[in-house]
Short mmCIF file of C-alpha atoms in Angstrom, two decimals:
data_model
loop_
_atom_site.label_atom_id
_atom_site.label_comp_id
_atom_site.label_asym_id
_atom_site.label_seq_id
_atom_site.Cartn_x
_atom_site.Cartn_y
_atom_site.Cartn_z
CA ASN A 401 -26.45 -11.50 29.55
CA GLY A 402 -23.99 -12.51 26.87
CA LEU A 403 -22.84 -16.10 26.68
CA HIS A 404 -19.37 -16.80 25.22
CA TYR A 405 -17.62 -20.08 24.57
CA TRP A 406 -14.37 -20.97 22.80
CA ALA A 407 -12.81 -24.24 21.74
CA GLY A 408 -9.73 -25.28 19.86
CA SER A 409 -11.63 -27.14 17.13
CA SER A 410 -15.13 -27.19 15.61
CA ALA A 411 -17.64 -28.64 18.03
CA ARG A 412 -21.42 -28.67 18.68
CA ASP A 413 -22.21 -27.12 22.03
CA VAL A 414 -25.58 -27.28 23.75
CA LEU A 415 -26.35 -25.11 26.76
CA THR A 416 -29.48 -25.05 28.88
CA ASN A 417 -29.74 -21.77 30.72
CA GLY A 418 -32.00 -21.30 33.74
CA PRO A 419 -35.70 -21.90 33.98
CA ASN A 420 -36.40 -20.58 30.47
CA ASN A 421 -34.72 -23.63 29.00
CA TRP A 422 -32.94 -21.55 26.35
CA ILE A 423 -30.95 -23.78 24.04
CA ILE A 424 -27.96 -22.27 22.22
CA THR A 425 -26.23 -24.30 19.55
CA GLY A 426 -23.29 -23.44 17.29
CA ASP A 427 -19.86 -24.35 16.03
CA ALA A 428 -17.15 -23.05 18.32
CA LEU A 429 -14.17 -22.31 16.00
CA GLY A 430 -11.66 -20.46 18.13
CA CYS A 431 -10.63 -17.19 19.73
CA PRO A 432 -10.24 -14.07 17.61
CA GLN A 433 -6.82 -12.45 17.24
CA THR A 434 -5.40 -9.27 15.75
CA ILE A 435 -2.17 -8.23 14.05
CA THR A 436 -0.20 -5.16 15.02
CA PHE A 437 2.02 -4.02 12.13
CA ASN A 438 4.40 -1.20 12.94
CA SER A 439 5.66 0.98 10.11
CA PRO A 440 9.13 -0.03 8.87
CA PRO A 441 11.65 2.83 8.50
CA SER A 442 12.09 4.49 5.11
CA LYS A 443 14.92 3.20 2.95
CA ILE A 444 17.11 4.43 0.09
CA TYR A 445 17.60 2.47 -3.11
CA GLY A 446 20.82 0.54 -2.67
CA ASP A 447 20.35 -0.11 1.04
CA SER A 448 21.10 -3.66 2.18
CA ASP A 449 18.45 -6.36 2.48
CA PHE A 450 16.82 -6.31 5.91
CA ASP A 451 14.74 -8.49 8.22
CA ILE A 452 11.14 -7.32 8.68
CA SER A 453 10.09 -10.06 11.07
CA GLY A 454 10.09 -7.74 14.09
CA TYR A 455 7.62 -5.22 12.70
CA ALA A 456 4.40 -7.24 12.94
CA SER A 457 3.07 -9.45 15.71
CA SER A 458 -0.18 -11.22 16.53
CA SER A 459 -2.12 -10.91 19.77
CA SER A 460 -2.02 -14.71 19.96
CA ALA A 461 1.79 -14.70 19.77
CA LEU A 462 1.54 -17.03 16.76
CA PRO A 463 4.05 -16.32 13.98
CA VAL A 464 3.17 -13.80 11.28
CA THR A 465 3.77 -14.34 7.55
CA TYR A 466 4.71 -11.50 5.18
CA GLU A 467 4.20 -10.94 1.48
CA VAL A 468 4.86 -8.10 -0.96
CA VAL A 469 1.56 -6.89 -2.39
CA SER A 470 3.07 -4.35 -4.79
CA GLY A 471 6.12 -2.21 -5.39
CA PRO A 472 9.85 -2.67 -6.00
CA GLY A 473 10.68 -5.33 -3.44
CA SER A 474 10.96 -9.09 -3.00
CA LEU A 475 10.80 -11.33 0.05
CA ASP A 476 12.77 -14.41 0.96
CA VAL A 477 10.86 -15.57 4.03
CA ASN A 478 11.33 -12.46 6.23
CA THR A 479 14.23 -10.84 4.37
CA LEU A 480 13.17 -7.94 2.16
CA SER A 481 15.27 -6.96 -0.86
CA LEU A 482 14.88 -3.53 -2.46
CA THR A 483 14.70 -3.83 -6.24
CA GLY A 484 14.03 -0.19 -7.03
CA ALA A 485 12.80 3.15 -5.75
CA GLY A 486 9.14 3.62 -4.91
CA ASN A 487 6.54 2.44 -2.41
CA ILE A 488 6.44 -1.20 -1.33
CA VAL A 489 3.15 -2.44 0.09
CA ILE A 490 3.70 -5.33 2.52
CA LYS A 491 0.95 -7.51 3.98
CA ALA A 492 1.17 -9.45 7.23
CA THR A 493 -1.10 -12.45 7.82
CA GLN A 494 -1.73 -15.02 10.55
CA PRO A 495 -3.83 -18.01 9.41
CA GLY A 496 -4.94 -19.14 12.87
CA GLY A 497 -4.42 -22.32 14.84
CA SER A 498 -3.87 -23.47 18.42
CA GLY A 499 -7.37 -22.36 19.30
CA TYR A 500 -7.31 -19.06 17.38
CA LEU A 501 -9.19 -17.82 14.34
CA ALA A 502 -7.33 -16.35 11.36
CA ALA A 503 -6.42 -12.71 11.93
CA GLU A 504 -7.50 -9.87 9.70
CA PRO A 505 -4.47 -9.10 7.47
CA ALA A 506 -2.59 -5.86 8.12
CA GLN A 507 -0.62 -3.75 5.63
CA GLN A 508 2.15 -1.19 5.75
CA THR A 509 3.82 0.88 3.04
CA LEU A 510 7.59 1.15 2.96
CA GLU A 511 8.97 4.19 1.12
CA VAL A 512 12.19 3.63 -0.84
CA SER A 513 13.75 6.94 -1.93
CA LYS A 514 15.86 7.41 -5.03
CA LYS A 515 19.63 7.21 -4.63
CA VAL A 516 21.42 10.54 -5.12
CA ILE A 517 24.30 10.50 -7.62
CA THR A 518 26.63 13.12 -9.08
CA ALA A 519 28.11 13.82 -12.53
CA SER A 520 31.44 15.32 -13.54
CA SER A 521 33.51 15.98 -16.70
CA ILE A 522 30.43 16.86 -18.75
CA THR A 523 30.75 18.41 -22.19
CA VAL A 524 27.84 20.14 -23.90
CA SER A 525 28.11 20.72 -27.64
CA ASN A 526 27.71 24.18 -29.15
CA LYS A 527 24.82 24.35 -31.56
CA VAL A 528 23.32 26.44 -34.32
CA TYR A 529 20.09 28.20 -33.37
CA ASP A 530 17.10 25.88 -33.78
CA GLY A 531 14.44 27.63 -31.74
CA THR A 532 14.70 25.25 -28.76
CA THR A 533 16.63 25.14 -25.50
CA THR A 534 17.63 21.51 -26.00
CA ALA A 535 21.29 20.84 -25.25
CA THR A 536 23.29 17.69 -26.04
CA ALA A 537 25.49 16.47 -23.20
CA THR A 538 28.32 14.06 -23.96
CA GLY A 539 30.85 12.26 -21.82
CA GLY A 540 30.35 12.72 -18.13
CA THR A 541 31.19 10.41 -15.26
CA LEU A 542 28.37 9.32 -12.95
CA THR A 543 29.39 8.65 -9.36
CA GLY A 544 27.19 6.62 -7.01
CA VAL A 545 25.54 4.25 -9.48
CA LEU A 546 25.22 0.73 -8.07
CA PRO A 547 27.56 -1.80 -9.75
CA ALA A 548 24.60 -3.84 -11.02
CA ASP A 549 23.16 -0.76 -12.75
CA ILE A 550 26.31 0.40 -14.56
CA GLY A 551 25.52 0.56 -18.26
CA ASN A 552 21.82 1.07 -17.55
CA VAL A 553 22.09 4.67 -16.31
CA SER A 554 23.57 7.54 -18.31
CA LEU A 555 23.23 11.27 -18.83
CA GLY A 556 20.17 12.24 -20.83
CA THR A 557 19.11 15.67 -22.01
CA ALA A 558 19.93 19.14 -20.72
CA SER A 559 18.78 22.68 -21.47
CA PHE A 560 20.23 26.07 -22.41
CA ASP A 561 19.01 28.93 -20.25
CA THR A 562 17.15 30.43 -23.27
CA LYS A 563 16.71 29.48 -26.91
CA ASN A 564 18.39 32.68 -28.16
CA LEU A 565 21.93 32.87 -29.51
CA GLY A 566 24.80 33.75 -27.21
CA THR A 567 28.17 32.62 -25.90
CA GLY A 568 28.85 31.00 -22.55
CA LYS A 569 25.19 30.19 -22.03
CA VAL A 570 24.43 28.34 -18.81
CA ILE A 571 23.35 24.72 -19.12
CA SER A 572 21.00 23.18 -16.54
CA GLY A 573 18.18 20.67 -16.22
CA PHE A 574 20.35 17.60 -16.72
CA THR A 575 18.36 14.37 -16.81
CA LEU A 576 19.19 10.69 -16.61
CA SER A 577 18.32 8.01 -19.12
CA GLY A 578 18.46 4.23 -19.18
CA SER A 579 16.39 1.36 -17.82
CA LYS A 580 17.53 2.00 -14.21
CA ALA A 581 17.47 5.81 -14.33
CA GLY A 582 14.20 5.98 -12.38
CA ASN A 583 15.99 4.76 -9.27
CA TYR A 584 18.32 7.77 -9.09
CA THR A 585 18.27 11.52 -8.53
CA LEU A 586 21.04 13.53 -10.18
CA THR A 587 22.65 16.38 -8.27
CA GLN A 588 22.64 19.11 -10.89
CA PRO A 589 26.14 19.94 -12.21
CA THR A 590 27.18 23.59 -12.16
CA GLY A 591 29.50 25.69 -14.30
CA VAL A 592 28.62 23.96 -17.58
CA THR A 593 28.25 26.34 -20.55
CA ALA A 594 27.98 26.22 -24.33
CA ASN A 595 27.24 28.54 -27.27
CA ILE A 596 24.33 29.05 -29.64
CA THR A 597 25.32 30.58 -32.96
CA ALA A 598 23.09 32.25 -35.53
CA LEU A 599 21.34 30.20 -38.19
CA ALA A 600 22.35 31.43 -41.66
CA ILE A 601 19.44 31.65 -44.09
CA THR A 602 19.21 32.46 -47.78
CA VAL A 603 16.36 34.51 -49.25
CA THR A 604 15.77 33.86 -52.96
CA ALA A 605 13.33 35.78 -55.19
CA LYS A 606 10.90 33.53 -57.02
CA PRO A 607 11.40 33.52 -60.80
CA ASN A 608 9.03 34.90 -63.46
CA GLN A 609 7.62 37.81 -61.50
CA GLY A 610 6.58 40.97 -63.37
CA LYS A 611 4.00 43.66 -63.89
CA VAL A 612 2.30 45.66 -66.64
CA TYR A 613 4.14 48.86 -67.59
CA GLY A 614 2.87 51.83 -65.59
CA GLU A 615 1.30 49.84 -62.79
CA SER A 616 2.54 49.79 -59.21
CA ASP A 617 5.06 47.16 -58.23
CA PRO A 618 3.48 43.95 -56.90
CA SER A 619 4.54 42.35 -53.66
CA LEU A 620 7.57 40.35 -54.66
CA LYS A 621 7.54 36.73 -53.60
CA TYR A 622 10.51 34.78 -52.24
CA THR A 623 11.62 31.53 -50.61
CA VAL A 624 13.70 31.03 -47.46
CA SER A 625 16.22 28.24 -47.01
CA PRO A 626 16.54 26.55 -44.59
CA SER A 627 13.10 26.99 -43.04
CA LEU A 628 12.82 29.20 -39.98
CA ALA A 629 12.56 27.53 -36.60
CA ASN A 630 9.05 26.66 -35.48
CA GLY A 631 7.20 29.79 -34.37
CA ASP A 632 9.80 32.20 -35.80
CA SER A 633 9.12 34.74 -38.54
CA PHE A 634 10.65 37.92 -39.94
CA ALA A 635 9.28 41.06 -41.56
CA GLY A 636 10.38 42.90 -44.66
CA ALA A 637 9.94 42.94 -48.40
CA LEU A 638 12.06 42.51 -51.51
CA SER A 639 12.96 45.49 -53.61
CA ARG A 640 14.04 45.59 -57.26
CA ALA A 641 16.43 47.56 -59.38
CA SER A 642 14.96 50.96 -60.29
CA GLY A 643 13.49 51.67 -63.72
CA GLU A 644 10.19 51.30 -65.55
CA ASN A 645 11.23 50.43 -69.09
CA VAL A 646 10.19 47.17 -70.65
#
């Protein structure tokens, strides 16, 4: 038969039970309690500060205290401010009192999604073939950036559809750069094109090449300027003016 006793403060209790004269001693510290922490709704970067006090409660009805364990958020008492996109881990605690033991802390994770923004009036420079799809975007107006982040978010890189030369090549894969870029998702612009033109190269025979009269021609050596793009090569050989005389 279990024996239970509770008291509001530490005390020494002595109980004599029945004819067996069992003696039970101990410090009675208080009643246990639990915390129920409901999941807060997901947010979007840029949403207003909000009160989280209603999301956690203790079985003792004693007030719960919150703290940010990790993630892009800060608390002023019960008001949570979103400082970026990502997951915010929040802990609720109740230290005990009024006859109750401290509760086991409870945690919830609040997801803060990136804010969607758009870009317009983008110009992508034409370029000479360089063996890559990298495109350089200039200008562009970003719409939806928070006032506090203006100057810390800008257009980054973009890409041609292929590395090969052509006119009116489609540009895609626009990225964002800047210290606050990680808080935003860019809606990809459409209808942006640019050209890739051929890279002019010069092939020059190396000097002081020759052979002994009557022998077959050697493989003639040459240099290429500028160097070919990484991974590119071409086939062929130099020829010389006809004749065998010294």
